[in-house]
PDB file of C-alpha atoms in Angstrom:
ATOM      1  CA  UNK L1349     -15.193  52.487  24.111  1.00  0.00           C
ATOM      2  CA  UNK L1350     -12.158  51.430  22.812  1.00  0.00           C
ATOM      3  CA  UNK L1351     -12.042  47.867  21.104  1.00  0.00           C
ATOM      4  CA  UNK L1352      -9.080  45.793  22.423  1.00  0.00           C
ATOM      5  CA  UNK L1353      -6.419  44.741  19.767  1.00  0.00           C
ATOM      6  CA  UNK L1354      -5.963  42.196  17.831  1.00  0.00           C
ATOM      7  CA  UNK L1355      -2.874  40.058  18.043  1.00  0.00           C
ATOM      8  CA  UNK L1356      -1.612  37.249  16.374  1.00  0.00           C
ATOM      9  CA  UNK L1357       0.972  34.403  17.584  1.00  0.00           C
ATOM     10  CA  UNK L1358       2.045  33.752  14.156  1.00  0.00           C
ATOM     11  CA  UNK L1359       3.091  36.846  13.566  1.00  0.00           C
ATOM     12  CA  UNK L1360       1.850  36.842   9.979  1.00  0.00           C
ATOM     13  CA  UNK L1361       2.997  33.221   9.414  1.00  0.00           C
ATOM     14  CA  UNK L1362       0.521  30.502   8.469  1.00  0.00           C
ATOM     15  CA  UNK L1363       0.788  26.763   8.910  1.00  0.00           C
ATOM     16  CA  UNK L1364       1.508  24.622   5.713  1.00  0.00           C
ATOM     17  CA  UNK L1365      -1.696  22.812   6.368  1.00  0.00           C
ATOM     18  CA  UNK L1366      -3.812  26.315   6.461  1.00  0.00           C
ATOM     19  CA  UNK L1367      -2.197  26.732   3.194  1.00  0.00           C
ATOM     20  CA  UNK L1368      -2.488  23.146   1.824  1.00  0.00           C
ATOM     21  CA  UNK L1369      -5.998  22.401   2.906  1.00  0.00           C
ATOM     22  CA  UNK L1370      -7.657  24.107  -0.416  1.00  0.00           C
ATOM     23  CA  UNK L1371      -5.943  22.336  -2.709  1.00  0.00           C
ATOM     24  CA  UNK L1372      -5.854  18.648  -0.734  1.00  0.00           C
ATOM     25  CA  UNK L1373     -10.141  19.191  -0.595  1.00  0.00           C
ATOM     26  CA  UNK L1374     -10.066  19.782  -4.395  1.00  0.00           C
ATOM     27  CA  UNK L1375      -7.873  16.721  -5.134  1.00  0.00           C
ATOM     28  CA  UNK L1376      -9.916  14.668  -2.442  1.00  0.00           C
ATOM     29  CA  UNK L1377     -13.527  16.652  -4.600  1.00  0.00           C
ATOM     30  CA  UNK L1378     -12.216  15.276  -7.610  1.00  0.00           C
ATOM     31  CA  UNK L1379     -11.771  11.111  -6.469  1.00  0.00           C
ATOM     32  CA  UNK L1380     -15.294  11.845  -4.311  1.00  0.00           C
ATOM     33  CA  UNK L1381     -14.069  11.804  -0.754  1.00  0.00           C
ATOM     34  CA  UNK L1382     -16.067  14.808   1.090  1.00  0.00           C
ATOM     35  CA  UNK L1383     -14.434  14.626   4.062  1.00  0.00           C
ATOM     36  CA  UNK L1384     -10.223  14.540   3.825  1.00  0.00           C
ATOM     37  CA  UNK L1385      -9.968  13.326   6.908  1.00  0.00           C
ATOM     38  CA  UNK L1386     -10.787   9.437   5.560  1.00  0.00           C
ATOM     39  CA  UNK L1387      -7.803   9.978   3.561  1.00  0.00           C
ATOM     40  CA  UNK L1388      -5.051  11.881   5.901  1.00  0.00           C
ATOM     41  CA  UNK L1389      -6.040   9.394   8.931  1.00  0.00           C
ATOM     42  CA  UNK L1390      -6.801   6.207   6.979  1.00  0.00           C
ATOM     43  CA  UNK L1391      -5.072   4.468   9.385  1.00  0.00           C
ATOM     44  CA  UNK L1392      -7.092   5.711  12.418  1.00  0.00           C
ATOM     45  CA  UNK L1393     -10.047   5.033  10.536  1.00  0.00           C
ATOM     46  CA  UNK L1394     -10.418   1.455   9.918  1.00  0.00           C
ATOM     47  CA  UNK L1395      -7.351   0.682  12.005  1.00  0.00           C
ATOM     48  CA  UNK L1396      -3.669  -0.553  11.630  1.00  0.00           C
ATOM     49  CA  UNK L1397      -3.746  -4.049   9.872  1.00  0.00           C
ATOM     50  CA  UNK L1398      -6.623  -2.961   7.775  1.00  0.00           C
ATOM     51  CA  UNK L1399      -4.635   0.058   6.311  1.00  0.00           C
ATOM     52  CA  UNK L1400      -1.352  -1.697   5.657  1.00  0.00           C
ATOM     53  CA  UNK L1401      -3.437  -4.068   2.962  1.00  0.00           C
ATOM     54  CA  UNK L1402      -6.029  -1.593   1.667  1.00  0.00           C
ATOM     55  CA  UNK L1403      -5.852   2.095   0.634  1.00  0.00           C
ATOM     56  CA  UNK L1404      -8.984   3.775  -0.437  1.00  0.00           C
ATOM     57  CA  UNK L1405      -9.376   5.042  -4.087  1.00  0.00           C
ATOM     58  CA  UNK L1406     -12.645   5.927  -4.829  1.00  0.00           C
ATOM     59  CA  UNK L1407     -16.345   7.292  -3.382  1.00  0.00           C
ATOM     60  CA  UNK L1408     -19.067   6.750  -6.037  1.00  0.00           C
ATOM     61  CA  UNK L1409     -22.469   8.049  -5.894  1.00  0.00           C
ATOM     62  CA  UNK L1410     -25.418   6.627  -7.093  1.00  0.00           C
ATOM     63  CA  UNK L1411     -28.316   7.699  -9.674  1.00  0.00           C
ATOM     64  CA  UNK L1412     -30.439   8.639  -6.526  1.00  0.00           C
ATOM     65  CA  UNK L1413     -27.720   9.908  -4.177  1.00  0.00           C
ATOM     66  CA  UNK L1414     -28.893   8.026  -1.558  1.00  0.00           C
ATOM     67  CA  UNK L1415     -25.797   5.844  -0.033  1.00  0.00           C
ATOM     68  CA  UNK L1416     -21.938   5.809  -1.567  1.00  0.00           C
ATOM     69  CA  UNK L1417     -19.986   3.171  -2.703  1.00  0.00           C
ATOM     70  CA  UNK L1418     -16.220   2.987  -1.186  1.00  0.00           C
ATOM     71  CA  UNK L1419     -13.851   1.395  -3.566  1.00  0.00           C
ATOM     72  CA  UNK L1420     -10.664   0.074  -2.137  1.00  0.00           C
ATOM     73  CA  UNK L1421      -7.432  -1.445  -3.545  1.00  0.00           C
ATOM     74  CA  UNK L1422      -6.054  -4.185  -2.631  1.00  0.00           C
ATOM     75  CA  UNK L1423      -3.484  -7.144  -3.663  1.00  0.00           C
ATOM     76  CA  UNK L1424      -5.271 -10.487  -4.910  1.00  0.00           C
ATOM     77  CA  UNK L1425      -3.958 -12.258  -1.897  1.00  0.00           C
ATOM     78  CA  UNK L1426      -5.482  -9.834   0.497  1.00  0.00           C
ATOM     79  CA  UNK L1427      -9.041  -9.645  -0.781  1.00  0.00           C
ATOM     80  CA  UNK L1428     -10.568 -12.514   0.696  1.00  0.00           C
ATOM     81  CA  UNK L1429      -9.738 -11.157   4.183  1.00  0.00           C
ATOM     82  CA  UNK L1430     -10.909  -7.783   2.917  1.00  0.00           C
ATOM     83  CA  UNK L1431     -14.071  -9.127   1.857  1.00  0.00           C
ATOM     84  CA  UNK L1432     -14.649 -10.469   5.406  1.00  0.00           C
ATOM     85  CA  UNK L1433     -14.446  -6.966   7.108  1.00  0.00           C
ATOM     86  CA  UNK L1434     -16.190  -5.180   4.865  1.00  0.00           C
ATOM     87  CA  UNK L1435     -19.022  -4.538   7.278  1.00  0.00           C
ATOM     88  CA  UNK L1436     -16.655  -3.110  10.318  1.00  0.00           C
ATOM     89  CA  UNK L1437     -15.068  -1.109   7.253  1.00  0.00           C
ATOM     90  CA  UNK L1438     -18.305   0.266   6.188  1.00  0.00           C
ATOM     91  CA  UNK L1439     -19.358   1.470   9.799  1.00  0.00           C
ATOM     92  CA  UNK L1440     -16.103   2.580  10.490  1.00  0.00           C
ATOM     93  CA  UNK L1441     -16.135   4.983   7.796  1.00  0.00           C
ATOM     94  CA  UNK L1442     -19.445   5.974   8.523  1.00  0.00           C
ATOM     95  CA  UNK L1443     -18.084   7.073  11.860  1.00  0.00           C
ATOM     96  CA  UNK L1444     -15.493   9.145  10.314  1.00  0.00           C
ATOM     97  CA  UNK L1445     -18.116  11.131   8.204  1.00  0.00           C
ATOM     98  CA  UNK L1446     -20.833  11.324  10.753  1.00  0.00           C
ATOM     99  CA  UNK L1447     -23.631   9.807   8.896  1.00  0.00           C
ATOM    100  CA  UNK L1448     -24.605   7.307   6.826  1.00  0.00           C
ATOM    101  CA  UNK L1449     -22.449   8.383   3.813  1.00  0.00           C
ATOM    102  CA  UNK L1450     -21.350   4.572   2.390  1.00  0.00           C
ATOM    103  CA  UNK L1451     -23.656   1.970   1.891  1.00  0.00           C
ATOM    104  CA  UNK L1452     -21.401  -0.336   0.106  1.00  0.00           C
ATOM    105  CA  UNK L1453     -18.134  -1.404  -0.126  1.00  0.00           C
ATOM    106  CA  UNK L1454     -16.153  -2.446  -2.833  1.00  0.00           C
ATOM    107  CA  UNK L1455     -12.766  -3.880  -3.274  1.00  0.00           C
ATOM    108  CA  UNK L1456     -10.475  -3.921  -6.497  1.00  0.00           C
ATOM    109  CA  UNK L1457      -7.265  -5.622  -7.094  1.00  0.00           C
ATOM    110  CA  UNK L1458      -5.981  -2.776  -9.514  1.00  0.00           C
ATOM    111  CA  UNK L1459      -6.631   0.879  -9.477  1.00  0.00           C
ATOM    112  CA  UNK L1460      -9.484   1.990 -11.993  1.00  0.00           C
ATOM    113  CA  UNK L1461      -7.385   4.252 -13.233  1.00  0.00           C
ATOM    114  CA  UNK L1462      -4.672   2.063 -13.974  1.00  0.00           C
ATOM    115  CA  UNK L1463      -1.223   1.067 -12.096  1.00  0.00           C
ATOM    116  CA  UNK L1464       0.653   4.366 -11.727  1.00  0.00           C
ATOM    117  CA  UNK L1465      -2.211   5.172  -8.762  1.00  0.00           C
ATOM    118  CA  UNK L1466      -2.672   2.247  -7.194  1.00  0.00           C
ATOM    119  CA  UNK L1467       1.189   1.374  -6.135  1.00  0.00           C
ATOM    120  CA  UNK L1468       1.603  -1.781  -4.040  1.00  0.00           C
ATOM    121  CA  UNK L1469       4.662  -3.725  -3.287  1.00  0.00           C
ATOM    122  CA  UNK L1470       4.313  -6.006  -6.090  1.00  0.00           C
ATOM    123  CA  UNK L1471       8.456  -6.635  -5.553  1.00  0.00           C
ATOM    124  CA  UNK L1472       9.048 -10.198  -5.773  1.00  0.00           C
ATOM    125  CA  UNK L1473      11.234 -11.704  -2.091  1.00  0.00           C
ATOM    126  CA  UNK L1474      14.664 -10.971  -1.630  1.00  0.00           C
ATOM    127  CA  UNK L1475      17.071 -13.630  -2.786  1.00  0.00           C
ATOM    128  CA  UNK L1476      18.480 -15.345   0.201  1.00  0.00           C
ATOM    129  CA  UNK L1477      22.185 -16.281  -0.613  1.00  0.00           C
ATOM    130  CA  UNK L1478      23.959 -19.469   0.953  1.00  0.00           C
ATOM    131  CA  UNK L1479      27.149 -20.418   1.124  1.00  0.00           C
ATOM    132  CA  UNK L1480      28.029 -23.933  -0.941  1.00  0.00           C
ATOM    133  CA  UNK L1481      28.745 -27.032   1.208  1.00  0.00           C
ATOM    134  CA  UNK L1482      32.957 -27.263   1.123  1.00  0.00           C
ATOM    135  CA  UNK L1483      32.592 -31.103   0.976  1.00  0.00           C
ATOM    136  CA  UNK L1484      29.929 -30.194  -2.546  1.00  0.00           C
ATOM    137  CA  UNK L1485      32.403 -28.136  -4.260  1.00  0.00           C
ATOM    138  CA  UNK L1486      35.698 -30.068  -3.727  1.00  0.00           C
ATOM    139  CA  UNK L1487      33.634 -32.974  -5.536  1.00  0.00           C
ATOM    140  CA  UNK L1488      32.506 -31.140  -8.026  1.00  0.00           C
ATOM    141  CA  UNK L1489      36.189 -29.912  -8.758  1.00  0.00           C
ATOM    142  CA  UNK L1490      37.506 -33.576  -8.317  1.00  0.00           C
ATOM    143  CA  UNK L1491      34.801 -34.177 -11.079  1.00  0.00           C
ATOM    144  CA  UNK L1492      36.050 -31.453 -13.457  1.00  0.00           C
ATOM    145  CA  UNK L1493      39.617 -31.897 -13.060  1.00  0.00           C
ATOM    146  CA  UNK L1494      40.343 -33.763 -16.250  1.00  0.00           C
ATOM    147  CA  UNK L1495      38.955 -30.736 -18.320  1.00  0.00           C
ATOM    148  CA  UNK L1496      41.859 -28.961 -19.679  1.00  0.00           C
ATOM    149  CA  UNK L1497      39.937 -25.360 -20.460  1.00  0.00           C
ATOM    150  CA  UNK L1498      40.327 -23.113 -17.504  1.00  0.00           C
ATOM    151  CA  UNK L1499      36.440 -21.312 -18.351  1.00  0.00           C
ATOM    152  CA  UNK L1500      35.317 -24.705 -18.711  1.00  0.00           C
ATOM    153  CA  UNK L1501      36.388 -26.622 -16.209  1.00  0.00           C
ATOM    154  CA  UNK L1502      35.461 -23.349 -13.625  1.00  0.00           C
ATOM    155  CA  UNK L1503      32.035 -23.468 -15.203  1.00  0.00           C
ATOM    156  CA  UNK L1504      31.944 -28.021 -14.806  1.00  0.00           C
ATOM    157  CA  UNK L1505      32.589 -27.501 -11.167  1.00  0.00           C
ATOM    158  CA  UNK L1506      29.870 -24.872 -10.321  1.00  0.00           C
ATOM    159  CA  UNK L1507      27.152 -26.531 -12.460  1.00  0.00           C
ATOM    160  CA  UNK L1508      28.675 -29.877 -10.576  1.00  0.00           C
ATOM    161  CA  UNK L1509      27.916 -27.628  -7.343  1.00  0.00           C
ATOM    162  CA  UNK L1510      24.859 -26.835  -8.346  1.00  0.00           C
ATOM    163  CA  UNK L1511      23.819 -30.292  -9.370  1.00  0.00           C
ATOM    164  CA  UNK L1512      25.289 -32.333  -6.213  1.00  0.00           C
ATOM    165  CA  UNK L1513      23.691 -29.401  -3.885  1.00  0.00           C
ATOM    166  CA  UNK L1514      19.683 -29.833  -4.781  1.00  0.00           C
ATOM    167  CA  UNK L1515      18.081 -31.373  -2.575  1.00  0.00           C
ATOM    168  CA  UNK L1516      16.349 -34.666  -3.895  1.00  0.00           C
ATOM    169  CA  UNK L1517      12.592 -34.673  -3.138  1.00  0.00           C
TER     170      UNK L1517
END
């Protein structure tokens, strides 16, 4: 009997994530996550608005083995809201690896590792500009006028701007 042969559709290509996958479950090894997926798909996991304030860093094992810790980082202003969900975070996770792999959760404000790993957008607002009040800067001019210095009286008239423009509280 002859045995049928084999073909492939890749013809002798392999995906980048056949490839990958080693070296991503080594890294993932190293920081204690077993199963990758919690990382690729951390937004499926726990869900959208969870994921945009947290990213996990960290699964710890105890002495006994019995029940991991999660750690995940944060910013200071999102960990009280963190601390609220950590329940639905713990069984959502749980879902993810099948069993129950984390018995606690715990949330950091830094990395433990230090800053370069834990990046968050710690970029203060944009500076909105505004455009001076005409009726502001032609007083502060009329106020400077006198000055005979060109640099000075230009620098009278915008710290007159500046000066007539705040708002008095």
């Amino acid at each position: 009997m002859k045995q049928p042969r084999h073909t492939s559709k890749t013809r002798g290509f392999s995906r980048a994530a056949v490839l990958l996958q080693p070296r991503i479950r080594a890294a993932s090894e190293d920081r204690g996550f077993a199963v990758t997926r919690l990382l690729t798909h951390w937004a499926e996991v726990v869900g959208e608005a969870t994921a945009q304030i947290a990213t996990p860093v960290n699964v710890s094992y105890g002495k006994g083995g019995m029940g991991a810790t999660l750690t995940l980082l944060t910013t200071g202003a999102q960990a009280p809201m963190l601390e609220m969900q950590k329940e639905q975070i713990r069984e959502k996770v749980n879902a993810c690896y099948g069993y129950r792999a984390i018995s606690r959760v715990r949330i950091t404000q830094t990395a433990p590792t230090g800053f370069a790993e834990g990046r968050v957008a710690f970029a203060p607002a944009p500076k909105t500009a505004h455009a001076p009040d005409p009726a502001v800067t032609s007083a502060a001019k009329a106020l400077s006028e006198d000055v005979k210095n060109e640099d000075l009286r230009a620098a009278l008239a915008a710290l007159g701007a500046n000066v007539l423009s705040k708002r008095k509280s």
